[in-house]
Tab-separated table of C-alpha atoms (C1' of nucleotides) in Angstrom:
chain	number	residue	atom	x	y	z
A	1	MET	CA	126.690	107.821	90.722
A	2	ALA	CA	127.518	104.989	88.424
A	3	LEU	CA	126.056	101.730	87.254
A	4	ALA	CA	127.394	99.290	84.734
A	5	LEU	CA	125.679	97.002	82.303
A	6	VAL	CA	127.653	93.948	81.289
A	7	ASP	CA	126.400	92.051	78.291
A	8	CYS	CA	127.833	89.017	76.603
A	9	GLU	CA	128.522	89.612	72.933
A	10	SER	CA	126.311	87.450	70.700
A	11	PHE	CA	126.096	85.174	73.697
A	12	TYR	CA	124.791	81.890	72.280
A	13	ALA	CA	126.958	82.194	69.207
A	14	SER	CA	129.992	82.975	71.382
A	15	CYS	CA	129.275	79.915	73.535
A	16	GLU	CA	129.295	77.670	70.497
A	17	ARG	CA	132.756	78.981	69.704
A	18	ILE	CA	134.336	78.365	73.090
A	19	PHE	CA	135.192	74.714	72.469
A	20	ARG	CA	135.359	75.059	68.715
A	21	PRO	CA	138.282	77.353	67.933
A	22	ASP	CA	137.941	76.279	64.318
A	23	LEU	CA	134.809	78.446	64.174
A	24	LYS	CA	136.732	81.656	64.736
A	25	ASN	CA	135.639	84.275	62.183
A	26	ILE	CA	133.048	81.883	60.736
A	27	PRO	CA	129.454	83.194	60.673
A	28	ILE	CA	127.356	81.374	63.284
A	29	VAL	CA	123.618	81.360	63.955
A	30	VAL	CA	121.727	79.645	66.753
A	31	LEU	CA	118.109	78.600	66.233
A	32	SER	CA	115.072	78.530	68.498
A	33	ASN	CA	113.270	75.344	69.424
A	34	ASN	CA	112.112	73.325	66.430
A	35	ASP	CA	114.914	75.063	64.564
A	36	GLY	CA	112.292	77.692	63.799
A	37	CYS	CA	113.837	81.148	64.060
A	38	VAL	CA	117.301	82.632	64.289
A	39	ILE	CA	117.740	83.766	67.897
A	40	ALA	CA	121.450	84.568	67.932
A	41	ARG	CA	123.992	85.601	65.330
A	42	SER	CA	127.712	86.100	65.484
A	43	THR	CA	129.070	89.432	64.240
A	44	GLU	CA	129.890	87.835	60.894
A	45	ALA	CA	126.326	86.545	60.519
A	46	LYS	CA	124.935	89.988	61.380
A	47	LYS	CA	127.159	91.471	58.686
A	48	MET	CA	125.658	89.013	56.209
A	49	GLY	CA	122.302	90.620	56.902
A	50	ILE	CA	120.774	87.755	58.896
A	51	GLY	CA	118.066	89.455	60.974
A	52	MET	CA	117.145	88.693	64.562
A	53	GLY	CA	114.147	86.383	64.745
A	54	VAL	CA	113.910	85.619	61.049
A	55	PRO	CA	112.489	82.204	60.148
A	56	TRP	CA	115.389	79.868	59.481
A	57	PHE	CA	113.892	78.398	56.321
A	58	LYS	CA	114.014	81.826	54.687
A	59	VAL	CA	117.743	82.323	55.085
A	60	LYS	CA	119.013	78.766	55.356
A	61	LYS	CA	120.093	78.269	51.768
A	62	ASP	CA	122.049	81.496	51.383
A	63	PHE	CA	123.588	81.310	54.824
A	64	LEU	CA	124.915	77.784	54.382
A	65	ALA	CA	126.042	78.505	50.843
A	66	MET	CA	128.191	81.326	52.180
A	67	GLY	CA	129.908	78.992	54.609
A	68	GLY	CA	127.838	79.733	57.721
A	69	GLN	CA	127.593	77.324	60.626
A	70	VAL	CA	124.233	76.622	62.291
A	71	PHE	CA	123.348	75.242	65.739
A	72	SER	CA	120.117	74.196	67.410
A	73	SER	CA	119.793	75.835	70.800
A	74	ASN	CA	121.626	74.165	73.665
A	75	PHE	CA	120.237	75.952	76.700
A	76	THR	CA	121.814	73.577	79.185
A	77	PHE	CA	125.217	74.653	77.937
A	78	TYR	CA	124.395	78.373	77.645
A	79	GLY	CA	122.853	78.400	81.110
A	80	ASP	CA	125.982	76.874	82.611
A	81	MET	CA	128.281	79.331	80.840
A	82	SER	CA	126.058	82.196	81.970
A	83	ALA	CA	126.308	81.071	85.590
A	84	ARG	CA	130.104	81.034	85.316
A	85	VAL	CA	130.203	84.561	83.930
A	86	MET	CA	127.782	85.885	86.578
A	87	ASN	CA	129.760	84.172	89.287
A	88	ILE	CA	132.891	86.056	88.292
A	89	LEU	CA	131.066	89.396	88.150
A	90	GLU	CA	129.633	88.772	91.600
A	91	GLY	CA	133.159	88.595	92.911
A	92	PHE	CA	133.905	92.130	91.752
A	93	VAL	CA	131.012	94.212	93.005
A	94	PRO	CA	128.813	94.600	96.074
A	95	GLU	CA	125.599	94.918	94.048
A	96	ILE	CA	124.573	92.851	91.055
A	97	GLU	CA	121.293	92.260	89.290
A	98	ILE	CA	121.292	89.349	86.878
A	99	TYR	CA	118.919	90.741	84.316
A	100	SER	CA	118.892	87.968	81.731
A	101	ILE	CA	120.942	84.990	80.663
A	102	ASP	CA	123.490	87.305	79.059
A	103	GLU	CA	123.188	90.606	80.926
A	104	ALA	CA	123.842	91.929	84.408
A	105	PHE	CA	123.623	95.355	85.988
A	106	LEU	CA	126.329	96.221	88.506
A	107	GLY	CA	126.076	98.877	91.207
A	108	LEU	CA	129.322	100.850	91.247
A	109	ASP	CA	128.362	103.780	93.499
A	110	SER	CA	130.589	102.676	96.349
A	111	LEU	CA	133.540	101.903	94.068
A	112	GLU	CA	133.555	105.187	92.258
A	113	GLU	CA	135.806	107.029	94.676
A	114	HIS	CA	138.386	104.239	94.825
A	115	TYR	CA	138.725	103.202	91.213
A	116	ASN	CA	138.836	104.573	87.751
A	117	LEU	CA	135.682	102.856	86.544
A	118	TYR	CA	136.800	102.532	82.966
A	119	ASP	CA	139.971	100.701	84.023
A	120	PHE	CA	137.919	98.645	86.437
A	121	GLY	CA	135.643	97.626	83.554
A	122	CYS	CA	138.575	96.671	81.352
A	123	HIS	CA	140.012	94.541	84.125
A	124	MET	CA	136.726	92.698	84.664
A	125	ARG	CA	136.309	92.150	80.970
A	126	GLY	CA	139.773	90.681	80.691
A	127	LEU	CA	139.241	88.201	83.492
A	128	VAL	CA	135.825	87.058	82.283
A	129	ARG	CA	137.348	86.452	78.887
A	130	GLN	CA	140.322	84.594	80.301
A	131	TRP	CA	138.354	82.421	82.726
A	132	THR	CA	135.347	81.548	80.564
A	133	GLY	CA	136.167	82.437	76.973
A	134	VAL	CA	133.059	84.630	76.814
A	135	PRO	CA	133.559	88.123	75.341
A	136	VAL	CA	131.593	90.799	77.183
A	137	ARG	CA	130.939	94.489	76.639
A	138	ILE	CA	130.551	96.923	79.496
A	139	GLY	CA	128.647	100.212	79.491
A	140	ILE	CA	129.058	102.556	82.460
A	141	ALA	CA	126.703	105.483	83.170
A	142	PRO	CA	124.650	107.137	85.927
A	143	THR	CA	121.369	105.265	85.210
A	144	LYS	CA	120.315	101.903	83.820
A	145	THR	CA	118.768	103.434	80.716
A	146	LEU	CA	122.007	105.302	80.037
A	147	THR	CA	124.161	102.196	80.507
A	148	LYS	CA	122.272	100.657	77.583
A	149	ILE	CA	123.130	103.703	75.531
A	150	ALA	CA	126.759	103.524	76.605
A	151	LEU	CA	126.798	99.929	75.327
A	152	ASN	CA	125.410	100.957	71.956
A	153	GLU	CA	128.076	103.632	71.701
A	154	ILE	CA	130.737	100.924	71.791
A	155	LYS	CA	129.494	99.735	68.455
A	156	ARG	CA	128.899	103.155	66.923
A	157	LEU	CA	132.317	104.470	67.925
A	158	ASN	CA	133.954	101.119	67.300
A	159	ILE	CA	135.691	101.097	70.688
A	160	PRO	CA	138.257	98.267	70.667
A	161	THR	CA	138.334	97.736	74.452
A	162	LYS	CA	134.539	97.135	74.430
A	163	VAL	CA	134.243	99.185	77.602
A	164	HIS	CA	132.699	102.655	77.546
A	165	GLN	CA	131.746	105.188	80.164
A	166	ILE	CA	129.500	108.200	79.718
A	167	SER	CA	129.347	110.476	82.733
A	168	THR	CA	129.795	114.160	81.901
A	169	ARG	CA	126.876	116.215	80.552
A	170	GLN	CA	128.660	116.580	77.263
A	171	GLU	CA	129.376	112.856	76.886
A	172	ILE	CA	125.766	112.004	77.649
A	173	ARG	CA	124.433	114.643	75.281
A	174	GLU	CA	126.671	113.419	72.496
A	175	ALA	CA	125.502	109.827	73.001
A	176	LEU	CA	121.826	110.778	73.116
A	177	ILE	CA	121.983	112.751	69.864
A	178	ASN	CA	123.350	109.699	68.136
A	179	THR	CA	120.769	107.271	69.526
A	180	PRO	CA	117.610	106.752	67.447
A	181	VAL	CA	114.611	106.779	69.758
A	182	HIS	CA	113.686	103.160	68.989
A	183	GLU	CA	117.016	102.066	70.447
A	184	VAL	CA	116.138	103.486	73.839
A	185	TRP	CA	115.442	100.829	76.453
A	186	GLY	CA	111.689	100.712	77.033
A	187	VAL	CA	110.727	102.191	73.683
A	188	GLY	CA	109.292	99.497	71.460
A	189	ARG	CA	107.563	99.459	68.118
A	190	ARG	CA	104.296	101.097	69.169
A	191	LEU	CA	105.884	103.895	71.157
A	192	THR	CA	108.335	104.609	68.353
A	193	GLU	CA	105.402	105.153	65.985
A	194	HIS	CA	103.756	107.589	68.374
A	195	LEU	CA	106.961	109.415	69.212
A	196	ASN	CA	107.938	109.779	65.581
A	197	LYS	CA	104.563	111.351	64.875
A	198	ALA	CA	105.394	113.884	67.572
A	199	LYS	CA	108.687	114.572	65.764
A	200	ILE	CA	110.750	112.823	68.389
A	201	THR	CA	113.264	110.673	66.581
A	202	ASN	CA	116.362	110.615	68.742
A	203	ALA	CA	117.041	110.080	72.418
A	204	LEU	CA	118.082	113.661	73.072
A	205	GLN	CA	114.747	114.961	71.793
A	206	LEU	CA	112.984	112.508	74.078
A	207	ALA	CA	115.114	113.563	77.040
A	208	GLU	CA	114.237	117.200	76.466
A	209	VAL	CA	110.479	116.727	76.750
A	210	ASP	CA	108.981	117.657	80.107
A	211	PRO	CA	108.505	114.388	82.049
A	212	GLN	CA	105.108	115.563	83.364
A	213	HIS	CA	103.966	116.071	79.813
A	214	ILE	CA	105.126	112.577	78.870
A	215	LYS	CA	103.231	111.137	81.803
A	216	ARG	CA	100.013	112.814	80.683
A	217	LYS	CA	100.409	111.992	76.998
A	218	PHE	CA	101.808	108.492	77.431
A	219	ASN	CA	102.322	106.756	80.762
A	220	ILE	CA	104.431	106.572	83.838
A	221	VAL	CA	106.782	104.010	82.328
A	222	LEU	CA	107.904	106.345	79.597
A	223	GLU	CA	108.134	109.183	82.113
A	224	ARG	CA	110.688	107.149	84.029
A	225	THR	CA	112.590	106.513	80.822
A	226	VAL	CA	112.766	110.252	80.155
A	227	ARG	CA	114.011	110.965	83.668
A	228	GLU	CA	116.607	108.226	83.364
A	229	LEU	CA	117.849	109.708	80.100
A	230	ARG	CA	118.293	112.996	81.960
A	231	GLY	CA	120.478	111.227	84.481
A	232	GLN	CA	117.883	110.922	87.234
A	233	ARG	CA	117.912	107.410	88.599
A	234	CYS	CA	114.463	105.822	88.719
A	235	LEU	CA	115.402	102.168	88.373
A	236	ASN	CA	117.642	100.669	91.007
A	237	ILE	CA	119.673	97.497	91.144
A	238	GLU	CA	117.256	94.755	92.145
A	239	ASP	CA	119.431	92.224	93.859
A	240	ASN	CA	116.458	90.647	95.559
A	241	ILE	CA	116.703	87.682	93.255
A	242	SER	CA	113.883	85.932	91.426
A	243	ALA	CA	110.638	85.490	93.440
A	244	LYS	CA	108.849	84.776	90.201
A	245	LYS	CA	105.190	85.646	89.806
A	246	GLN	CA	104.411	83.141	87.113
A	247	ILE	CA	105.964	80.107	85.498
A	248	VAL	CA	105.336	79.207	81.887
A	249	VAL	CA	106.247	76.072	79.996
A	250	SER	CA	105.208	76.104	76.374
A	251	ARG	CA	106.427	74.767	73.060
A	252	SER	CA	105.576	74.874	69.415
A	253	PHE	CA	105.205	71.393	67.974
A	254	GLY	CA	107.478	69.941	65.318
A	255	ALA	CA	104.360	68.546	63.642
A	256	ARG	CA	100.765	69.720	64.006
A	257	VAL	CA	98.643	67.981	66.620
A	258	THR	CA	95.000	67.292	65.852
A	259	ASP	CA	93.739	64.935	68.542
A	260	LEU	CA	93.421	65.024	72.279
A	261	LYS	CA	95.026	61.631	72.600
A	262	THR	CA	98.316	63.118	71.367
A	263	LEU	CA	97.906	66.496	73.017
A	264	ARG	CA	97.053	65.420	76.540
A	265	PRO	CA	100.374	63.652	77.294
A	266	ILE	CA	102.296	66.634	75.904
A	267	VAL	CA	100.436	69.027	78.169
A	268	SER	CA	101.074	66.637	81.040
A	269	ASN	CA	104.787	66.865	80.309
A	270	PHE	CA	104.564	70.667	80.434
A	271	ALA	CA	102.693	70.437	83.730
A	272	VAL	CA	105.315	68.162	85.249
A	273	ARG	CA	108.148	70.445	84.159
A	274	ALA	CA	106.351	73.598	85.343
A	275	THR	CA	105.700	72.077	88.762
A	276	GLU	CA	109.348	71.087	89.072
A	277	LYS	CA	110.255	74.715	88.460
A	278	LEU	CA	107.655	75.769	91.008
A	279	ARG	CA	109.162	73.543	93.697
A	280	HIS	CA	112.596	74.789	92.782
A	281	GLU	CA	111.355	78.331	93.433
A	282	LYS	CA	109.992	77.126	96.778
A	283	GLN	CA	106.528	78.366	95.903
A	284	LYS	CA	103.016	77.012	95.642
A	285	CYS	CA	100.450	78.140	93.144
A	286	SER	CA	96.696	78.350	93.196
A	287	GLN	CA	96.055	79.049	89.532
A	288	VAL	CA	96.747	76.737	86.616
A	289	SER	CA	96.101	77.914	83.072
A	290	VAL	CA	96.435	75.933	79.868
A	291	PHE	CA	96.434	77.313	76.354
A	292	VAL	CA	96.399	75.775	72.897
A	293	ARG	CA	96.607	77.506	69.567
A	294	THR	CA	96.813	76.905	65.862
A	295	SER	CA	99.533	78.526	63.780
A	296	PRO	CA	98.799	82.184	63.031
A	297	PHE	CA	100.944	81.803	59.912
A	298	SER	CA	98.757	79.211	58.181
A	299	ASP	CA	96.036	81.752	57.539
A	300	GLN	CA	94.052	79.636	55.086
A	301	LYS	CA	93.404	77.036	57.759
A	302	PRO	CA	90.745	77.500	60.441
A	303	GLN	CA	92.183	79.257	63.481
A	304	HIS	CA	91.520	78.583	67.129
A	305	ARG	CA	92.962	79.782	70.399
A	306	GLY	CA	91.832	78.245	73.642
A	307	TYR	CA	92.733	79.423	77.123
A	308	LYS	CA	91.359	78.349	80.472
A	309	THR	CA	92.316	78.950	84.056
A	310	ILE	CA	91.556	76.584	86.916
A	311	GLU	CA	91.484	77.892	90.484
A	312	LEU	CA	92.805	75.656	93.209
A	313	PHE	CA	91.269	76.081	96.619
A	314	THR	CA	94.458	75.072	98.366
A	315	PRO	CA	97.824	76.266	97.026
A	316	THR	CA	99.953	73.351	95.911
A	317	ASN	CA	103.224	72.357	94.316
A	318	ASP	CA	102.343	68.685	94.091
A	319	THR	CA	102.574	67.486	90.502
A	320	ARG	CA	99.538	65.261	90.954
A	321	ASP	CA	97.299	68.242	91.762
A	322	ILE	CA	98.635	70.249	88.847
A	323	LEU	CA	98.129	67.345	86.446
A	324	ILE	CA	94.490	67.078	87.463
A	325	ALA	CA	93.989	70.818	87.023
A	326	ALA	CA	95.763	70.795	83.661
A	327	LYS	CA	93.439	68.093	82.441
A	328	LYS	CA	90.417	70.051	83.672
A	329	ALA	CA	91.617	73.104	81.787
A	330	LEU	CA	92.614	71.331	78.599
A	331	PHE	CA	89.505	69.263	77.897
A	332	PRO	CA	87.038	72.138	77.492
A	333	ILE	CA	89.347	74.261	75.296
A	334	PHE	CA	90.360	71.527	72.895
A	335	ARG	CA	88.340	71.297	69.694
A	336	SER	CA	88.729	68.648	67.071
A	337	GLY	CA	89.160	69.727	63.468
A	338	TYR	CA	92.014	72.124	64.125
A	339	ASP	CA	95.732	71.734	63.487
A	340	TYR	CA	97.254	72.810	66.776
A	341	ALA	CA	100.762	74.241	66.552
A	342	LYS	CA	101.518	75.182	70.125
A	343	ALA	CA	100.378	74.605	73.681
A	344	GLY	CA	101.529	75.602	77.104
A	345	ILE	CA	100.823	75.764	80.791
A	346	LEU	CA	101.034	78.781	83.076
A	347	LEU	CA	101.210	78.591	86.865
A	348	SER	CA	100.354	81.734	88.805
A	349	ARG	CA	99.138	83.243	92.056
A	350	PHE	CA	102.006	82.042	94.168
A	351	THR	CA	102.261	81.708	97.907
A	352	ASN	CA	105.324	80.839	99.864
A	353	GLU	CA	105.827	77.119	100.325
A	354	THR	CA	105.945	77.345	104.087
A	355	THR	CA	102.704	79.258	104.638
A	356	LYS	CA	99.566	77.200	104.775
A	357	GLN	CA	96.217	78.759	103.983
A	358	TYR	CA	93.520	76.133	103.875
A	359	SER	CA	90.240	76.776	102.238
A	360	LEU	CA	87.122	76.811	104.340
A	361	PHE	CA	85.599	74.700	101.613
A	362	LYS	CA	88.478	72.291	101.186
A	363	ASP	CA	87.354	69.054	99.714
A	364	PRO	CA	87.920	66.456	102.428
A	365	ASN	CA	88.699	63.912	99.720
A	366	GLU	CA	91.643	65.864	98.335
A	367	PRO	CA	94.827	63.873	98.616
A	368	LYS	CA	96.670	64.359	101.880
A	369	GLU	CA	99.625	66.631	101.634
A	370	ASN	CA	102.786	64.639	101.290
A	371	SER	CA	105.703	66.827	100.345
A	372	LYS	CA	108.215	64.044	100.912
A	373	PHE	CA	106.726	62.172	97.981
A	374	MET	CA	107.514	64.929	95.488
A	375	GLU	CA	110.896	65.454	97.107
A	376	TYR	CA	111.846	61.833	96.437
A	377	ILE	CA	110.687	62.044	92.857
A	378	ASP	CA	112.698	65.243	92.343
A	379	GLN	CA	115.764	63.509	93.740
A	380	LEU	CA	115.345	60.521	91.461
A	381	ASN	CA	114.793	62.750	88.449
A	382	THR	CA	117.681	65.127	89.126
A	383	HIS	CA	119.862	64.148	86.199
A	384	GLU	CA	117.468	62.353	83.930
A	385	THR	CA	113.825	61.461	84.252
A	386	GLN	CA	113.357	58.056	85.810
A	387	ILE	CA	109.861	58.376	87.210
A	388	TYR	CA	106.988	59.412	84.990
A	389	PHE	CA	103.370	60.094	85.764
A	390	ALA	CA	100.869	57.915	83.972
A	391	SER	CA	99.445	60.695	81.829
A	392	GLN	CA	102.838	61.786	80.480
A	393	ASN	CA	104.321	61.087	77.094
A	394	THR	CA	107.466	59.159	77.989
A	395	LYS	CA	108.828	58.859	74.473
A	396	SER	CA	109.331	62.486	73.542
A	397	TRP	CA	109.114	65.376	75.928
A	398	SER	CA	107.583	67.533	73.257
A	399	PRO	CA	107.448	66.639	69.586
A	400	MET	CA	110.305	68.861	68.493
A	401	LYS	CA	112.658	68.951	65.606
A	402	GLN	CA	116.165	69.736	66.661
A	403	ASN	CA	119.014	68.230	64.764
A	404	MET	CA	122.019	70.444	65.142
A	405	THR	CA	122.702	70.668	68.841
A	406	SER	CA	126.254	70.959	70.134
A	407	PRO	CA	127.428	68.725	73.030
A	408	LYS	CA	126.683	69.630	76.649
A	409	TYR	CA	130.384	70.361	77.001
A	410	THR	CA	130.308	71.499	80.608
A	411	THR	CA	127.424	69.628	82.214
A	412	SER	CA	127.586	66.038	80.997
A	413	TRP	CA	130.389	63.585	81.748
A	414	TYR	CA	129.771	61.888	78.440
A	415	GLU	CA	130.053	65.027	76.379
A	416	LEU	CA	133.170	66.669	77.782
A	417	PRO	CA	135.402	68.253	75.174
A	418	ILE	CA	138.551	66.266	74.438
A	419	ALA	CA	141.833	68.137	74.574
A	420	ASN	CA	144.887	67.302	72.539
A	421	GLN	CA	142.992	65.492	69.842
A	422	THR	CA	145.038	65.192	66.661
A	423	GLN	CA	143.696	67.424	63.953
B	1	DT	C1'	107.086	72.176	54.366
B	2	DC	C1'	109.388	75.170	57.758
B	3	DT	C1'	107.812	81.351	61.828
B	4	DG	C1'	110.706	80.663	69.914
B	5	DG	C1'	110.059	80.797	74.860
B	6	DG	C1'	109.748	83.058	79.204
B	7	DG	C1'	109.098	86.877	81.698
B	8	DT	C1'	107.564	91.933	83.860
B	9	DC	C1'	104.810	96.026	84.614
B	10	DC	C1'	100.877	99.062	83.841
B	11	DT	C1'	96.127	100.342	82.911
B	12	DA	C1'	91.268	100.441	81.810
B	13	DG	C1'	87.230	98.743	83.084
B	14	DG	C1'	84.178	95.610	85.597
B	15	DA	C1'	82.519	93.970	90.070
B	16	DC	C1'	81.725	95.125	94.298
B	17	DC	C1'	81.432	97.940	98.679
B	18	DC	C1'	79.212	101.699	101.624
C	1	DT	C1'	60.266	110.133	84.169
C	2	DC	C1'	63.558	110.402	87.510
C	3	DT	C1'	68.775	106.887	89.322
C	4	DG	C1'	75.239	109.710	93.520
C	5	DG	C1'	79.764	109.790	94.860
C	6	DG	C1'	83.737	107.710	96.228
C	7	DG	C1'	86.459	104.008	96.881
C	8	DT	C1'	89.034	99.134	96.433
C	9	DC	C1'	90.245	94.950	94.227
C	10	DC	C1'	90.865	92.013	90.391
C	11	DT	C1'	91.746	90.711	85.667
C	12	DA	C1'	92.620	90.673	80.763
C	13	DG	C1'	95.200	92.613	77.523
C	14	DG	C1'	98.799	95.700	75.836
C	15	DA	C1'	103.495	96.953	75.592
C	16	DC	C1'	107.836	95.954	76.476
C	17	DC	C1'	112.153	93.181	77.543
C	18	DC	C1'	115.834	89.458	76.306
DNA sequence: TCTGGGGTCCTAGGACCC
DNA sequence: TCTGGGGTCCTAGGACCC
């Protein structure tokens, strides 16, 4: 029984380094949209004490003064590098679950009898590194929750190969003792508080509680975690990819928005993007929600959060329908006199694109279904937007600040890295 | 001055049924 | 004045993840 968890080391920061060898050993941070928070740090930046998720403005001065290098996020590039890494992993194993942009679980049960899994891991790591430049770490263990712990052990034990397997009772026990309970996968801030009160501070203590008891005192999710820590597999490799249940497009604004005239076109842009994603998933939705909110951090200013859901009688993935619904949802929740900092749209209640369930009460005046129309627009907009809807803001997709983005090295002909340039 | 975005799962409680 | 028992479905909100 063995699974592996492969995770890319400081993924975004590592990506920025791939075509910039001059950044080797230089501290790097990557920022969220609007250059708001730090969302990735290279090892050197972590050593400097830059925390995950800290507001950039709080650490900017010190970080730059110490010679750090900063990047705005370049998700087009990271997404492409991620796909390359996953593609390689897929070639090695029969079962893979792409868990996030920088992590994948691998099912190794059928390989166990043919290979030494540790050597297998080292081999994979080497090839991923050689073919993409991305450094990965690999944790091997009987359950998903334990693979996470195996990964953490790489750091604690300072394992140079960055591959670690825990499989014997003794190895697992040793790892659990050294894992603080808040580092266990599935144990967040709230649960840590409760567990600490019950004198449970490390993973071994958690593993030794009766799972039934945990279920009664907490919930079934934590019960599964306990069983997984004991080596009982509760979570399997889910290779049944995607089938999303909701799609969200939301952004914080670079500058506060106070009037509907500015806000409406922004929300329309979100709606257009969300519906593109929906068509890409080959789904239709029958719920459209819009939210707006002020900044929770400007606590002297009046606060407002608005949220409204519109039901559609007939499931759709036609941008025109979604735009109408978005407008219907936005108008009643918007209030003048507030400085809005963020807005977003959420599509939900999906049905498969091919099934047609018409409402008994379908409005006969609703536009006729014409999927070809959206298909043509998608084709025209594949690489850059050429066709806009009238209610969109065509000048800026969302009013964002973002000044330090690296080139789209691998996805744009105009931004390819140049080799052999004189230094 | 400046604080991300996109997801999942579970549960309690309300609405409704007979 | 007195007002059952058992069930399903849905949703908002909480907690967690990266």
